[in-house]
Coordinates of C-alpha atoms and ligand atoms in Angstrom, one line a residue:
M470 CA 18.0 -93.1 -1.1
F471 CA 19.7 -89.8 -2.0
I472 CA 18.0 -86.9 -3.5
N473 CA 19.2 -83.8 -5.1
F474 CA 17.3 -81.0 -5.7
Q475 CA 17.6 -78.4 -8.6
A476 CA 15.7 -75.1 -8.9
L477 CA 15.3 -72.4 -11.7
G478 CA 13.7 -69.2 -10.9
C479 CA 12.0 -67.7 -8.0
R480 CA 12.3 -68.1 -4.6
L481 CA 8.9 -69.9 -4.3
N482 CA 10.6 -72.3 -6.4
E483 CA 13.3 -72.6 -3.9
A484 CA 11.2 -72.5 -0.7
E485 CA 9.2 -75.3 -2.4
L486 CA 12.6 -77.3 -2.7
E487 CA 13.4 -76.7 1.0
S488 CA 10.3 -77.9 2.2
W489 CA 10.5 -80.7 0.0
A490 CA 13.9 -81.8 1.0
G491 CA 12.9 -81.7 4.9
Q492 CA 10.1 -84.3 4.2
F493 CA 12.1 -86.6 2.8
M494 CA 14.8 -86.0 5.7
K495 CA 11.9 -86.4 7.8
L496 CA 11.5 -89.9 6.2
G497 CA 15.0 -91.0 6.9
H498 CA 16.4 -90.2 3.1
Q499 CA 19.5 -88.2 2.4
V500 CA 20.0 -85.1 0.4
T501 CA 23.0 -84.8 -1.7
T502 CA 24.3 -81.7 -3.5
N503 CA 25.7 -83.9 -5.8
A504 CA 23.0 -84.7 -8.9
A505 CA 25.6 -87.2 -10.3
E506 CA 25.5 -89.3 -7.0
A507 CA 21.9 -89.2 -6.5
D508 CA 19.1 -91.7 -7.0
V509 CA 16.1 -89.6 -7.5
V510 CA 16.6 -85.7 -9.0
V511 CA 14.0 -83.2 -8.1
F512 CA 14.1 -80.1 -10.8
N513 CA 11.7 -77.7 -10.2
S514 CA 11.6 -75.6 -13.4
C515 CA 10.8 -72.1 -14.5
A516 CA 9.1 -70.3 -17.3
V517 CA 8.8 -66.8 -16.6
T518 CA 10.5 -66.2 -19.7
A519 CA 11.7 -67.5 -23.3
Q520 CA 14.7 -67.5 -22.2
A521 CA 14.1 -69.3 -18.6
D522 CA 11.8 -72.1 -20.9
R523 CA 14.8 -72.6 -22.7
K524 CA 17.4 -73.1 -19.8
S525 CA 15.0 -75.4 -18.1
R526 CA 14.7 -77.4 -21.4
Q527 CA 18.7 -77.3 -21.1
Q528 CA 19.0 -78.5 -17.6
I529 CA 16.6 -81.6 -18.1
G530 CA 19.0 -82.6 -20.6
R531 CA 21.9 -81.7 -18.4
L532 CA 20.7 -83.8 -15.6
Q533 CA 20.2 -86.7 -17.5
R534 CA 23.2 -87.0 -19.2
A535 CA 24.9 -86.2 -15.4
N536 CA 23.0 -89.1 -13.9
P537 CA 21.0 -91.7 -16.4
E538 CA 20.5 -93.7 -14.1
A539 CA 18.8 -91.5 -11.4
K540 CA 15.0 -91.0 -11.4
L541 CA 14.4 -87.8 -12.8
I542 CA 11.1 -85.8 -11.4
V543 CA 10.4 -82.4 -13.3
T544 CA 8.1 -80.1 -11.5
G545 CA 7.2 -76.4 -11.7
C546 CA 5.9 -73.7 -14.1
H547 CA 7.9 -75.1 -17.8
A548 CA 6.5 -78.9 -16.6
S549 CA 3.3 -77.2 -16.2
L550 CA 2.5 -75.2 -19.3
N551 CA 4.5 -77.8 -21.3
P552 CA 3.2 -81.5 -19.7
E553 CA 3.4 -83.7 -22.7
A554 CA 6.8 -82.5 -24.3
V555 CA 8.6 -82.8 -20.9
K556 CA 6.7 -86.1 -20.4
N557 CA 8.4 -87.1 -23.4
T558 CA 11.6 -85.9 -22.8
L559 CA 14.5 -88.6 -23.0
G560 CA 15.7 -89.2 -18.9
V561 CA 12.0 -87.4 -17.9
D562 CA 10.4 -90.1 -15.7
L563 CA 7.8 -88.4 -13.6
V564 CA 6.3 -84.8 -14.2
I565 CA 4.3 -83.3 -11.7
D566 CA 2.5 -80.0 -12.5
N567 CA 2.0 -76.8 -10.1
Q568 CA -1.3 -77.9 -8.9
Q569 CA 0.0 -81.1 -7.5
K570 CA 3.4 -79.8 -5.9
D571 CA 2.1 -80.0 -2.2
Q572 CA 2.3 -83.8 -2.9
L573 CA 5.2 -84.4 -4.8
V574 CA 6.9 -86.1 -2.1
D575 CA 3.7 -88.8 -2.0
Q576 CA 3.8 -89.0 -5.8
T577 CA 7.3 -89.6 -6.1
L578 CA 7.4 -92.2 -3.3
R579 CA 4.2 -93.8 -4.6
F580 CA 6.0 -93.9 -8.2
L581 CA 9.1 -95.8 -6.5
G582 CA 6.8 -98.6 -5.0
E583 CA 7.5 -97.1 -1.6
Q584 CA 4.9 -96.1 0.8
P585 CA 3.9 -92.6 0.4
E586 CA 4.8 -90.4 3.6
S587 CA 0.7 -89.7 4.3
L588 CA 0.5 -93.5 4.7
R589 CA 3.0 -94.1 6.9
V590 CA 2.4 -93.4 10.6
G591 CA 4.8 -93.6 13.8
T592 CA 7.5 -93.9 11.0
Q593 CA 8.6 -90.4 11.3
I594 CA 12.7 -90.9 11.7
G595 CA 12.8 -87.4 12.4
T596 CA 16.2 -85.5 12.0
S597 CA 17.5 -82.1 13.5
E598 CA 19.5 -81.5 10.7
N599 CA 18.0 -78.6 8.2
A600 CA 18.0 -79.5 4.8
L601 CA 18.7 -75.9 4.1
L602 CA 21.8 -75.3 6.2
K603 CA 23.0 -78.8 4.5
R604 CA 22.7 -77.3 1.1
G605 CA 24.8 -74.5 2.5
R606 CA 22.3 -72.2 2.7
H607 CA 21.6 -69.4 5.5
R608 CA 18.4 -68.0 4.5
G609 CA 15.1 -70.0 4.6
F610 CA 12.5 -69.2 2.2
I611 CA 8.9 -69.9 3.5
K612 CA 6.2 -70.5 1.0
I613 CA 3.0 -69.0 2.4
Q614 CA 0.8 -68.8 -0.9
D615 CA 0.7 -69.8 -4.1
G616 CA -1.2 -68.8 -7.4
C617 CA -2.5 -65.1 -8.4
R618 CA -5.9 -63.7 -9.3
Y619 CA -4.4 -60.6 -11.5
R620 CA -3.4 -60.9 -14.9
C621 CA -0.8 -58.6 -16.1
T622 CA -0.6 -58.6 -19.4
Y623 CA 2.7 -60.1 -19.6
C624 CA 3.0 -62.5 -17.0
I625 CA 2.9 -66.4 -17.7
V626 CA 2.9 -66.9 -14.0
T627 CA -0.4 -66.3 -13.3
I628 CA -1.1 -69.0 -15.7
A629 CA 1.3 -71.6 -15.0
R630 CA 0.7 -71.3 -11.1
G631 CA -3.2 -70.9 -11.3
A632 CA -5.6 -69.3 -8.5
E633 CA -4.4 -68.1 -4.9
R634 CA -4.0 -70.5 -2.2
S635 CA -2.7 -69.8 1.3
R636 CA -0.9 -72.0 3.9
S637 CA -2.4 -71.9 7.4
R638 CA -1.2 -69.3 9.6
Q639 CA -0.2 -72.1 12.4
D640 CA 1.7 -74.1 9.6
I641 CA 3.5 -71.4 8.6
V642 CA 4.4 -70.3 12.2
D643 CA 5.4 -74.4 13.1
E644 CA 7.7 -74.4 9.8
I645 CA 9.6 -71.2 11.2
N646 CA 10.3 -72.1 14.8
Q647 CA 11.0 -75.5 13.4
M648 CA 14.0 -73.8 11.3
H649 CA 14.8 -71.5 14.1
R650 CA 15.5 -74.6 16.2
Q651 CA 17.8 -76.2 13.4
G652 CA 19.6 -73.1 13.7
V653 CA 18.5 -70.8 10.7
Q654 CA 18.6 -67.2 11.9
E655 CA 16.6 -65.6 9.0
I656 CA 13.6 -66.6 7.0
A657 CA 11.8 -64.6 4.0
L658 CA 8.4 -65.3 3.3
T659 CA 7.8 -65.8 -0.4
G660 CA 5.0 -66.6 -3.3
V661 CA 3.2 -65.6 -6.3
H662 CA 1.2 -63.0 -4.9
V663 CA 2.4 -62.3 -1.5
G664 CA 0.3 -59.3 -0.8
G665 CA -2.6 -61.3 -1.5
Y666 CA -2.0 -64.4 1.3
G667 CA -5.2 -64.9 3.0
S668 CA -7.7 -64.0 0.5
D669 CA -9.1 -67.4 0.1
I670 CA -9.1 -68.4 4.1
D671 CA -10.3 -65.0 5.2
S672 CA -7.1 -63.7 6.7
S673 CA -4.3 -61.2 5.2
L674 CA -0.5 -60.6 5.0
Y675 CA -0.9 -58.4 8.0
A676 CA -2.5 -61.1 10.2
L677 CA 0.3 -63.5 9.2
L678 CA 2.9 -61.2 10.4
S679 CA 1.4 -60.2 13.3
E680 CA 1.2 -63.9 14.2
I681 CA 4.8 -64.6 13.1
L682 CA 6.2 -61.6 15.7
D683 CA 3.9 -62.7 18.2
H684 CA 4.5 -66.5 18.2
T685 CA 8.1 -67.4 16.9
E686 CA 11.5 -65.9 18.3
I687 CA 13.9 -66.2 15.2
P688 CA 15.6 -62.4 14.7
R689 CA 15.4 -62.0 11.2
I690 CA 12.3 -61.9 9.2
R691 CA 11.9 -60.6 5.5
L692 CA 9.6 -60.4 3.0
A693 CA 10.4 -61.2 -0.8
S694 CA 8.8 -59.5 -3.5
V695 CA 5.4 -57.9 -2.9
E696 CA 3.3 -56.4 -5.5
P697 CA 2.8 -53.1 -4.5
W698 CA -0.8 -53.0 -4.0
D699 CA -3.5 -55.0 -1.8
L700 CA -1.3 -53.4 1.4
P701 CA -3.7 -51.9 4.3
D702 CA -2.5 -48.5 5.0
H703 CA -1.1 -49.3 8.6
F704 CA 0.8 -52.4 7.1
F705 CA 4.3 -50.5 7.5
K706 CA 3.9 -50.1 11.5
L707 CA 4.7 -53.3 11.6
F708 CA 8.2 -52.4 10.6
E709 CA 8.6 -50.5 14.1
N710 CA 9.5 -54.4 15.1
D711 CA 13.3 -54.6 14.6
R712 CA 12.7 -58.3 13.5
L713 CA 11.0 -57.5 10.8
M714 CA 13.9 -56.6 8.1
P715 CA 13.3 -53.1 6.7
H716 CA 13.5 -53.5 3.1
M717 CA 10.8 -54.2 0.9
H718 CA 11.0 -55.7 -2.9
L719 CA 7.7 -53.8 -5.0
P720 CA 8.3 -54.2 -8.4
I721 CA 6.9 -51.3 -10.1
Q722 CA 7.9 -52.7 -14.0
S723 CA 7.2 -49.2 -15.5
G724 CA 7.4 -45.3 -14.6
C725 CA 5.0 -44.4 -16.8
D726 CA 1.2 -44.7 -16.5
S727 CA -0.1 -44.8 -20.3
V728 CA 2.7 -48.1 -20.2
L729 CA 1.5 -49.7 -16.5
R730 CA -1.9 -49.4 -18.0
R731 CA -1.2 -51.4 -21.4
M732 CA 0.6 -53.7 -18.6
A733 CA -3.1 -53.9 -16.6
R734 CA -1.1 -53.3 -13.4
R735 CA -3.0 -52.1 -10.3
C736 CA -0.7 -49.7 -8.9
K737 CA -0.3 -46.4 -10.9
T738 CA 3.0 -44.0 -10.3
A739 CA 1.3 -41.6 -7.9
E740 CA -0.2 -44.6 -5.6
F741 CA 3.5 -46.2 -5.8
E742 CA 5.2 -42.9 -4.6
R743 CA 2.7 -42.5 -2.0
L744 CA 3.6 -46.3 -0.8
V745 CA 7.4 -45.6 -0.8
D746 CA 7.1 -41.9 1.1
Q747 CA 4.9 -43.6 3.8
V748 CA 7.4 -46.2 4.6
R749 CA 10.5 -44.1 3.9
S750 CA 8.8 -41.8 6.6
L751 CA 8.4 -44.1 9.0
V752 CA 11.4 -46.4 9.0
T753 CA 14.9 -44.7 9.0
L754 CA 16.6 -45.8 5.5
F755 CA 13.9 -48.3 4.7
N756 CA 15.4 -49.8 1.5
V757 CA 12.9 -50.2 -1.5
T758 CA 13.7 -52.2 -4.5
T759 CA 11.8 -53.1 -7.7
D760 CA 11.7 -54.8 -10.9
L761 CA 11.7 -52.7 -14.1
I762 CA 10.8 -53.9 -17.7
T763 CA 12.2 -52.0 -20.4
G764 CA 11.0 -51.8 -24.1
F765 CA 7.3 -52.9 -23.3
P766 CA 5.2 -52.9 -26.5
G767 CA 3.9 -49.6 -27.4
E768 CA 6.7 -47.8 -25.3
T769 CA 7.2 -44.2 -27.0
E770 CA 10.4 -42.1 -26.2
Q771 CA 8.1 -39.7 -24.1
E772 CA 6.8 -42.7 -22.1
W773 CA 10.1 -43.9 -21.5
R774 CA 11.5 -40.2 -20.2
Q775 CA 8.7 -40.6 -17.9
T776 CA 10.0 -44.0 -16.5
V777 CA 13.5 -42.5 -16.4
G778 CA 12.4 -39.3 -14.6
F779 CA 10.1 -41.3 -12.1
V780 CA 13.2 -43.7 -11.3
E781 CA 15.5 -41.1 -10.8
K782 CA 13.1 -39.0 -8.5
L783 CA 12.1 -42.1 -6.1
G784 CA 16.0 -43.9 -5.9
F785 CA 16.0 -47.5 -5.2
G786 CA 18.5 -49.4 -3.6
H787 CA 18.6 -52.0 -6.0
M788 CA 16.7 -52.6 -9.1
H789 CA 16.2 -55.9 -11.4
I790 CA 16.1 -54.9 -14.7
F791 CA 14.6 -56.8 -17.6
T792 CA 14.5 -56.3 -21.3
Y793 CA 10.8 -57.5 -22.0
S794 CA 10.5 -60.4 -24.3
A795 CA 6.9 -61.8 -25.6
R796 CA 6.1 -64.6 -24.2
A797 CA 3.4 -66.9 -25.7
G798 CA 0.5 -67.4 -24.2
T799 CA 0.3 -63.6 -22.6
K800 CA -1.7 -60.7 -23.8
A801 CA 1.1 -58.9 -24.3
A802 CA 2.8 -60.5 -26.9
R803 CA -0.4 -59.7 -29.1
L804 CA 0.1 -56.2 -28.4
P805 CA 0.6 -54.0 -31.3
D806 CA 4.0 -51.7 -31.8
Q807 CA 6.5 -54.2 -30.4
V808 CA 9.7 -52.4 -29.7
E809 CA 12.6 -53.0 -31.7
Q810 CA 15.5 -55.0 -30.0
A811 CA 18.4 -52.1 -30.5
T812 CA 15.9 -49.5 -28.6
K813 CA 15.1 -52.2 -25.9
K814 CA 18.9 -52.9 -25.2
M815 CA 19.8 -49.3 -25.5
R816 CA 17.0 -48.5 -22.9
S817 CA 18.2 -51.4 -20.5
R818 CA 21.8 -49.9 -20.5
E819 CA 20.6 -46.6 -19.8
M820 CA 18.6 -47.7 -16.7
H821 CA 21.3 -50.1 -15.6
L822 CA 23.5 -47.0 -15.6
L823 CA 21.0 -45.2 -13.5
A824 CA 20.5 -48.0 -10.8
A825 CA 24.1 -48.5 -10.3
R826 CA 24.1 -44.3 -9.4
L827 CA 21.3 -44.6 -7.2
K828 CA 22.5 -47.8 -5.4
Q829 CA 25.6 -46.1 -4.8
Q830 CA 23.9 -43.3 -3.3
E831 CA 21.9 -45.4 -1.4
L832 CA 24.6 -47.3 -0.1
S833 CA 26.7 -44.0 1.0
K834 CA 23.9 -43.3 3.5
H835 CA 24.7 -46.1 5.8
V836 CA 28.8 -44.9 5.6
G837 CA 29.8 -43.9 9.3
R838 CA 26.8 -46.1 10.9
S839 CA 26.8 -49.8 12.4
A840 CA 24.7 -52.9 11.3
S841 CA 24.1 -56.1 12.6
V842 CA 25.0 -58.6 9.6
L843 CA 23.9 -62.5 9.0
W844 CA 27.2 -63.4 7.9
E845 CA 26.7 -65.9 4.8
Q846 CA 30.1 -66.7 2.9
Q847 CA 33.5 -67.0 3.6
M848 CA 35.0 -65.7 0.3
S849 CA 38.0 -67.8 0.1
D850 CA 39.7 -70.3 2.5
S851 CA 43.1 -68.3 2.6
V852 CA 42.0 -64.9 4.3
D853 CA 39.0 -64.1 6.9
Q854 CA 36.7 -62.3 4.5
W855 CA 33.3 -63.1 4.5
V856 CA 30.4 -61.8 2.9
G857 CA 26.8 -61.3 4.5
Y858 CA 23.9 -58.9 4.2
T859 CA 22.8 -55.8 6.4
P860 CA 19.2 -55.9 7.8
H861 CA 18.6 -53.4 4.8
Y862 CA 19.4 -56.2 2.8
H863 CA 22.6 -54.6 1.6
K864 CA 25.3 -56.7 1.0
I865 CA 28.6 -56.2 3.3
A866 CA 32.2 -57.2 3.2
A867 CA 34.5 -57.9 5.8
F868 CA 38.0 -59.1 6.9
D869 CA 37.5 -60.6 10.8
A870 CA 38.8 -63.9 12.1
N871 CA 36.2 -63.9 14.4
I872 CA 33.2 -64.2 11.8
R873 CA 31.7 -68.0 11.7
A874 CA 28.8 -68.4 8.9
A875 CA 25.1 -68.3 9.9
T876 CA 25.9 -66.2 12.7
I877 CA 24.7 -62.6 13.6
G878 CA 27.4 -59.7 14.5
D879 CA 27.5 -55.8 14.8
V880 CA 30.0 -54.0 12.7
S881 CA 30.7 -50.4 12.0
I882 CA 30.0 -49.8 8.1
D883 CA 33.4 -47.9 7.0
S884 CA 33.0 -47.3 3.2
V885 CA 31.6 -48.1 0.1
S886 CA 33.2 -50.4 -2.4
S887 CA 34.6 -48.4 -5.2
D888 CA 32.2 -50.5 -7.9
G889 CA 29.7 -49.3 -5.6
L890 CA 28.2 -52.7 -5.0
L891 CA 29.4 -53.4 -1.4
L892 CA 29.5 -51.8 1.8
Q893 CA 32.6 -52.4 3.7
H894 CA 33.6 -53.0 7.0
H895 CA 37.6 -52.6 7.9
L896 CA 39.1 -54.1 10.8
S897 CA 41.0 -51.7 12.9
Q898 CA 44.6 -53.8 12.4
P899 CA 43.8 -55.1 8.7
K900 CA 46.0 -57.9 7.6
V901 CA 46.1 -56.9 4.3
A902 CA 46.2 -53.4 2.5
I903 CA 42.5 -52.5 2.6
G904 CA 42.2 -50.6 -0.1
D905 CA 39.0 -52.1 -1.3
L906 CA 37.3 -55.5 -0.3
A907 CA 35.4 -55.6 -3.4
Q908 CA 38.6 -56.3 -5.7
H909 CA 38.9 -59.6 -3.4
V910 CA 35.2 -60.6 -2.9
S911 CA 34.6 -59.9 -6.7
R912 CA 37.9 -62.1 -7.6
G913 CA 36.4 -64.7 -4.8
Ligands
LIG1080 S1 0.5 -59.9 -9.7 FE1 2.5 -60.9 -10.7 S2 2.3 -62.7 -10.5 FE2 0.0 -61.9 -10.7 S3 -0.2 -61.6 -13.1 FE3 1.0 -59.8 -12.1 S4 2.8 -60.1 -12.2 FE4 1.9 -62.1 -12.4

C-alpha cells in the first residue's frame, strides 16, 4: 500500500506523522510524497487559530479532489474539536481524535480490513530506511508527551489535546537511537507542554534529557517550544553538554504583567527575564526565540508600550508574532474590550520591525566566529549553494561544492545577509560575485 502523510500546524503534528510513517514502513507499506498516487492519505489537522481551522477544512477538500479513490484518514485538533462535521465531509473515510492517535496505525489497518500491527507477530519486515529522510527532511521531531494541565485563556490546544501524558524515557531513547542508526544527525523533542514532561510518570524533562545525553550518541539534540515555567533552577546546566543545542523557544506572549494575567500565563515578566539572564550567563550567545500575541483583549496603549519596552530590553534571536484572533470555545474570546483590527495590525507591524532589528543584532554577534552546520537544502541545482542551521538555530547560506545534505561541517561565519535574515559563509575563491548570498537564497 502507498501511504501519503500530510500535516498542518505544530512540530508535534510533524513528529506524529514521522512515527506513523515509520510504523507503516516497518509493516512493509510504502511512503509516498505524492497524494495523487496514494492508496491511503493521512491528514493531521490543526485548530490553533480560526485561520488554521479554515485551512484544515480547505486541505481536506483539496486532498479529496486530488485523489477521490484514496482512503482519507483525518486526525488532529481540527478533527478532534469537530468530529461530526469532519466525518460528514465529502471524501473523509475515517476520523481519529487526538486521544486515539497512538492507535492510528492499528485503527487504519482494521478499517481497511487488514490485520492490525498489534496482532501481527514476527511479521516485522523491518527497514533500515528512515521515513523522515525518505520525505526529504533532516531534523527528526520526537514526540515526548501530549496534552497540557494549564488553561491559558486564548488556547484551544489544551482543550483539543486533553490531559498530560508522557512516553517512557526508554521508548524515547530507543526511537532516537534508531533514527541515528538510520542516518539522522539531529532531533528535536516536542510536545504540547514539553516542560511538563513526566508529570504523570514521576519523571521530568531534566531526567529525560540527562538520560538522552547519557544513552544516545546522536550529535545534535534540540528542544522545540518550551513554556517558560516548570523548569528547575539547575535545568540550564544541561547545556554545558554541547550535544544539546544552545537555543530555546520560550513563548512569552506579552511583555506586560496585566496582559499576562488576563492570559492566565504562569510566567510573569520578571521571572521570564531571570530565566533568560540565567541561561545567557551560562552559555555563550545562547539563542532565545519567542512567540508574542499583539492586540490581546483589553490591551491598552500603555500596556502595549510596556510590551515593546520589554522586548527591546531582552532582545530575541527570532520572534513569531501573532495578531490575536478570538477562538470560539476559549475564555479570551468572551473577554470584554476586544481590540480593534486596525490597532492589532498596527501593533503587529511595529513588532515585526522591532523583531527584524533584534534578529539582525543577534546574527551580527556571530560574524567572525565559526560554527558546525547541519546542511539541509541545496538551493538550486545549478550552483553549489546550500542552506543549513548552526547549533544556535540560525539559518546560514554557503556556496560550497563539497557540501552534502544531512552532513555536518564547520564553516566560518563571514557576514549577515543584507535582509538581516541569514548568516553567510564565503568561500575563499567564490565562483560568483559574493555580494549577497541572500539574493540567491531568497530567489531559490
Ligand atoms: S501552556 Fe501552552 S498548551 Fe498549555 S494552555 Fe497554555 S498555551 Fe496552551
